[in-house]
Amino acid sequence: MDERVNHGKAICMKALMVFAVAWVILSLLNNVTFMHSTLLGITLLLLSYFTGDMFILPKMGNRAAMVGDFVLSLVIIWGGLNVLGYDHAFAKAVLALVIICTGEYFFHLWLLRTQFKETRAGQY
């Protein structure tokens, strides 16, 4: 892991995004319990931060990290909703996934510019 990264600040920013989506899209709009949406949010936050943001992003760039985040988010949200017994989980997962991945794009740009100090055009 990169020692130049302010992990506290980065995780807090990502947590705001992930939990806002999980609580609003899953809990309020799709009747997923608050506990279940929080559990899915924590799982997604930790796995995507350490794999996508700290491992894939600095080595392979934003595009590869976006693909990784997309797949990981789909597996965690859709798979998690199915395991937790929610019907029609795919539609719920896709809506949350689109919003999270849009936020991830901008989060990655911020990480590259401020935390990894990357300014190469190919990374964006």
mmCIF file of C-alpha atoms in Angstrom:
data_model
loop_
_atom_site.group_PDB
_atom_site.id
_atom_site.type_symbol
_atom_site.label_atom_id
_atom_site.label_comp_id
_atom_site.label_asym_id
_atom_site.label_seq_id
_atom_site.Cartn_x
_atom_site.Cartn_y
_atom_site.Cartn_z
ATOM 1 C CA MET A 1 0.000 0.000 0.000
ATOM 2 C CA ASP A 2 1.159 3.512 -0.766
ATOM 3 C CA GLU A 3 2.396 5.331 2.340
ATOM 4 C CA ARG A 4 1.739 8.752 0.762
ATOM 5 C CA VAL A 5 -2.013 8.200 0.868
ATOM 6 C CA ASN A 6 -4.066 9.733 3.670
ATOM 7 C CA HIS A 7 -6.164 6.592 4.212
ATOM 8 C CA GLY A 8 -8.412 8.165 6.834
ATOM 9 C CA LYS A 9 -9.483 10.962 4.515
ATOM 10 C CA ALA A 10 -9.834 8.645 1.507
ATOM 11 C CA ILE A 11 -11.907 6.036 3.370
ATOM 12 C CA CYS A 12 -14.160 8.719 4.871
ATOM 13 C CA MET A 13 -14.838 10.222 1.444
ATOM 14 C CA LYS A 14 -15.565 6.819 -0.043
ATOM 15 C CA ALA A 15 -17.726 5.844 2.941
ATOM 16 C CA LEU A 16 -19.897 8.940 2.492
ATOM 17 C CA MET A 17 -20.544 7.955 -1.104
ATOM 18 C CA VAL A 18 -21.099 4.233 -0.511
ATOM 19 C CA PHE A 19 -23.337 4.606 2.539
ATOM 20 C CA ALA A 20 -25.398 7.401 0.980
ATOM 21 C CA VAL A 21 -26.147 5.168 -1.991
ATOM 22 C CA ALA A 22 -26.708 2.044 0.109
ATOM 23 C CA TRP A 23 -29.062 3.777 2.527
ATOM 24 C CA VAL A 24 -31.007 5.849 -0.002
ATOM 25 C CA ILE A 25 -31.199 3.479 -2.967
ATOM 26 C CA LEU A 26 -31.366 0.176 -1.137
ATOM 27 C CA SER A 27 -33.092 1.039 2.146
ATOM 28 C CA LEU A 28 -35.423 3.903 1.278
ATOM 29 C CA LEU A 29 -36.315 3.086 -2.316
ATOM 30 C CA ASN A 30 -36.170 -0.717 -2.293
ATOM 31 C CA ASN A 31 -37.182 -1.770 1.223
ATOM 32 C CA VAL A 32 -33.856 -3.361 2.134
ATOM 33 C CA THR A 33 -33.397 -3.210 5.900
ATOM 34 C CA PHE A 34 -31.021 -0.588 7.256
ATOM 35 C CA MET A 35 -28.878 -3.320 8.800
ATOM 36 C CA HIS A 36 -28.577 -5.212 5.513
ATOM 37 C CA SER A 37 -27.757 -2.101 3.470
ATOM 38 C CA THR A 38 -25.154 -1.103 6.070
ATOM 39 C CA LEU A 39 -23.614 -4.599 5.998
ATOM 40 C CA LEU A 40 -23.433 -4.520 2.190
ATOM 41 C CA GLY A 41 -21.992 -0.994 2.334
ATOM 42 C CA ILE A 42 -19.244 -1.966 4.783
ATOM 43 C CA THR A 43 -18.320 -5.009 2.713
ATOM 44 C CA LEU A 44 -18.240 -2.993 -0.501
ATOM 45 C CA LEU A 45 -16.325 -0.124 1.111
ATOM 46 C CA LEU A 46 -13.530 -2.275 2.497
ATOM 47 C CA LEU A 47 -13.112 -4.658 -0.423
ATOM 48 C CA SER A 48 -13.263 -2.001 -3.132
ATOM 49 C CA TYR A 49 -10.970 0.394 -1.255
ATOM 50 C CA PHE A 50 -8.183 -2.089 -0.716
ATOM 51 C CA THR A 51 -8.443 -3.937 -4.039
ATOM 52 C CA GLY A 52 -9.611 -1.296 -6.513
ATOM 53 C CA ASP A 53 -8.372 1.962 -5.035
ATOM 54 C CA MET A 54 -5.094 0.942 -3.413
ATOM 55 C CA PHE A 55 -4.004 -1.957 -5.617
ATOM 56 C CA ILE A 56 -5.474 -1.676 -9.131
ATOM 57 C CA LEU A 57 -5.770 2.126 -9.494
ATOM 58 C CA PRO A 58 -2.123 3.108 -8.932
ATOM 59 C CA LYS A 59 -0.781 0.202 -10.997
ATOM 60 C CA MET A 60 -3.220 0.048 -13.935
ATOM 61 C CA GLY A 61 -5.106 3.363 -13.955
ATOM 62 C CA ASN A 62 -8.681 4.562 -13.741
ATOM 63 C CA ARG A 63 -10.182 2.400 -16.490
ATOM 64 C CA ALA A 64 -8.984 -0.852 -14.977
ATOM 65 C CA ALA A 65 -10.052 0.279 -11.491
ATOM 66 C CA MET A 66 -13.504 1.197 -12.835
ATOM 67 C CA VAL A 67 -13.947 -2.252 -14.389
ATOM 68 C CA GLY A 68 -12.787 -3.870 -11.161
ATOM 69 C CA ASP A 69 -15.114 -1.715 -9.060
ATOM 70 C CA PHE A 70 -18.024 -2.449 -11.408
ATOM 71 C CA VAL A 71 -17.563 -6.219 -11.158
ATOM 72 C CA LEU A 72 -16.888 -6.172 -7.422
ATOM 73 C CA SER A 73 -19.875 -3.898 -6.720
ATOM 74 C CA LEU A 74 -22.179 -6.072 -8.803
ATOM 75 C CA VAL A 75 -21.053 -9.235 -7.053
ATOM 76 C CA ILE A 76 -21.319 -7.736 -3.570
ATOM 77 C CA ILE A 77 -24.610 -5.900 -3.989
ATOM 78 C CA TRP A 78 -26.459 -8.363 -6.238
ATOM 79 C CA GLY A 79 -24.987 -11.431 -4.582
ATOM 80 C CA GLY A 80 -25.487 -9.985 -1.116
ATOM 81 C CA LEU A 81 -29.125 -9.106 -1.779
ATOM 82 C CA ASN A 82 -29.758 -12.614 -3.129
ATOM 83 C CA VAL A 83 -28.068 -14.237 -0.136
ATOM 84 C CA LEU A 84 -30.102 -12.026 2.201
ATOM 85 C CA GLY A 85 -33.322 -13.167 0.474
ATOM 86 C CA TYR A 86 -34.433 -10.084 -1.473
ATOM 87 C CA ASP A 87 -36.515 -10.689 -4.601
ATOM 88 C CA HIS A 88 -35.736 -8.892 -7.854
ATOM 89 C CA ALA A 89 -32.279 -8.095 -6.555
ATOM 90 C CA PHE A 90 -30.734 -7.429 -9.971
ATOM 91 C CA ALA A 91 -32.716 -4.225 -10.614
ATOM 92 C CA LYS A 92 -31.875 -2.941 -7.140
ATOM 93 C CA ALA A 93 -28.210 -3.765 -7.641
ATOM 94 C CA VAL A 94 -27.981 -2.105 -11.058
ATOM 95 C CA LEU A 95 -29.439 1.182 -9.827
ATOM 96 C CA ALA A 96 -27.029 1.309 -6.894
ATOM 97 C CA LEU A 97 -24.187 0.150 -9.130
ATOM 98 C CA VAL A 98 -24.645 2.935 -11.694
ATOM 99 C CA ILE A 99 -24.561 5.615 -9.005
ATOM 100 C CA ILE A 100 -21.621 4.082 -7.136
ATOM 101 C CA CYS A 101 -19.550 3.628 -10.299
ATOM 102 C CA THR A 102 -20.199 7.236 -11.335
ATOM 103 C CA GLY A 103 -18.966 8.372 -7.930
ATOM 104 C CA GLU A 104 -16.007 5.997 -8.137
ATOM 105 C CA TYR A 105 -14.839 7.621 -11.380
ATOM 106 C CA PHE A 106 -14.530 11.011 -9.671
ATOM 107 C CA PHE A 107 -13.122 9.476 -6.492
ATOM 108 C CA HIS A 108 -10.389 7.802 -8.551
ATOM 109 C CA LEU A 109 -9.538 11.099 -10.254
ATOM 110 C CA TRP A 110 -9.237 12.732 -6.836
ATOM 111 C CA LEU A 111 -7.039 9.889 -5.546
ATOM 112 C CA LEU A 112 -4.758 10.065 -8.582
ATOM 113 C CA ARG A 113 -4.350 13.843 -8.360
ATOM 114 C CA THR A 114 -4.077 14.361 -4.619
ATOM 115 C CA GLN A 115 -2.976 11.101 -3.061
ATOM 116 C CA PHE A 116 -0.900 9.340 -5.718
ATOM 117 C CA LYS A 117 0.240 12.601 -7.370
ATOM 118 C CA GLU A 118 -0.398 11.167 -10.849
ATOM 119 C CA THR A 119 -0.867 13.666 -13.651
ATOM 120 C CA ARG A 120 -0.149 11.519 -16.695
ATOM 121 C CA ALA A 121 -2.934 11.875 -19.288
ATOM 122 C CA GLY A 122 -3.088 8.121 -19.859
ATOM 123 C CA GLN A 123 -4.236 7.500 -16.292
ATOM 124 C CA TYR A 124 -7.518 9.394 -16.704
#
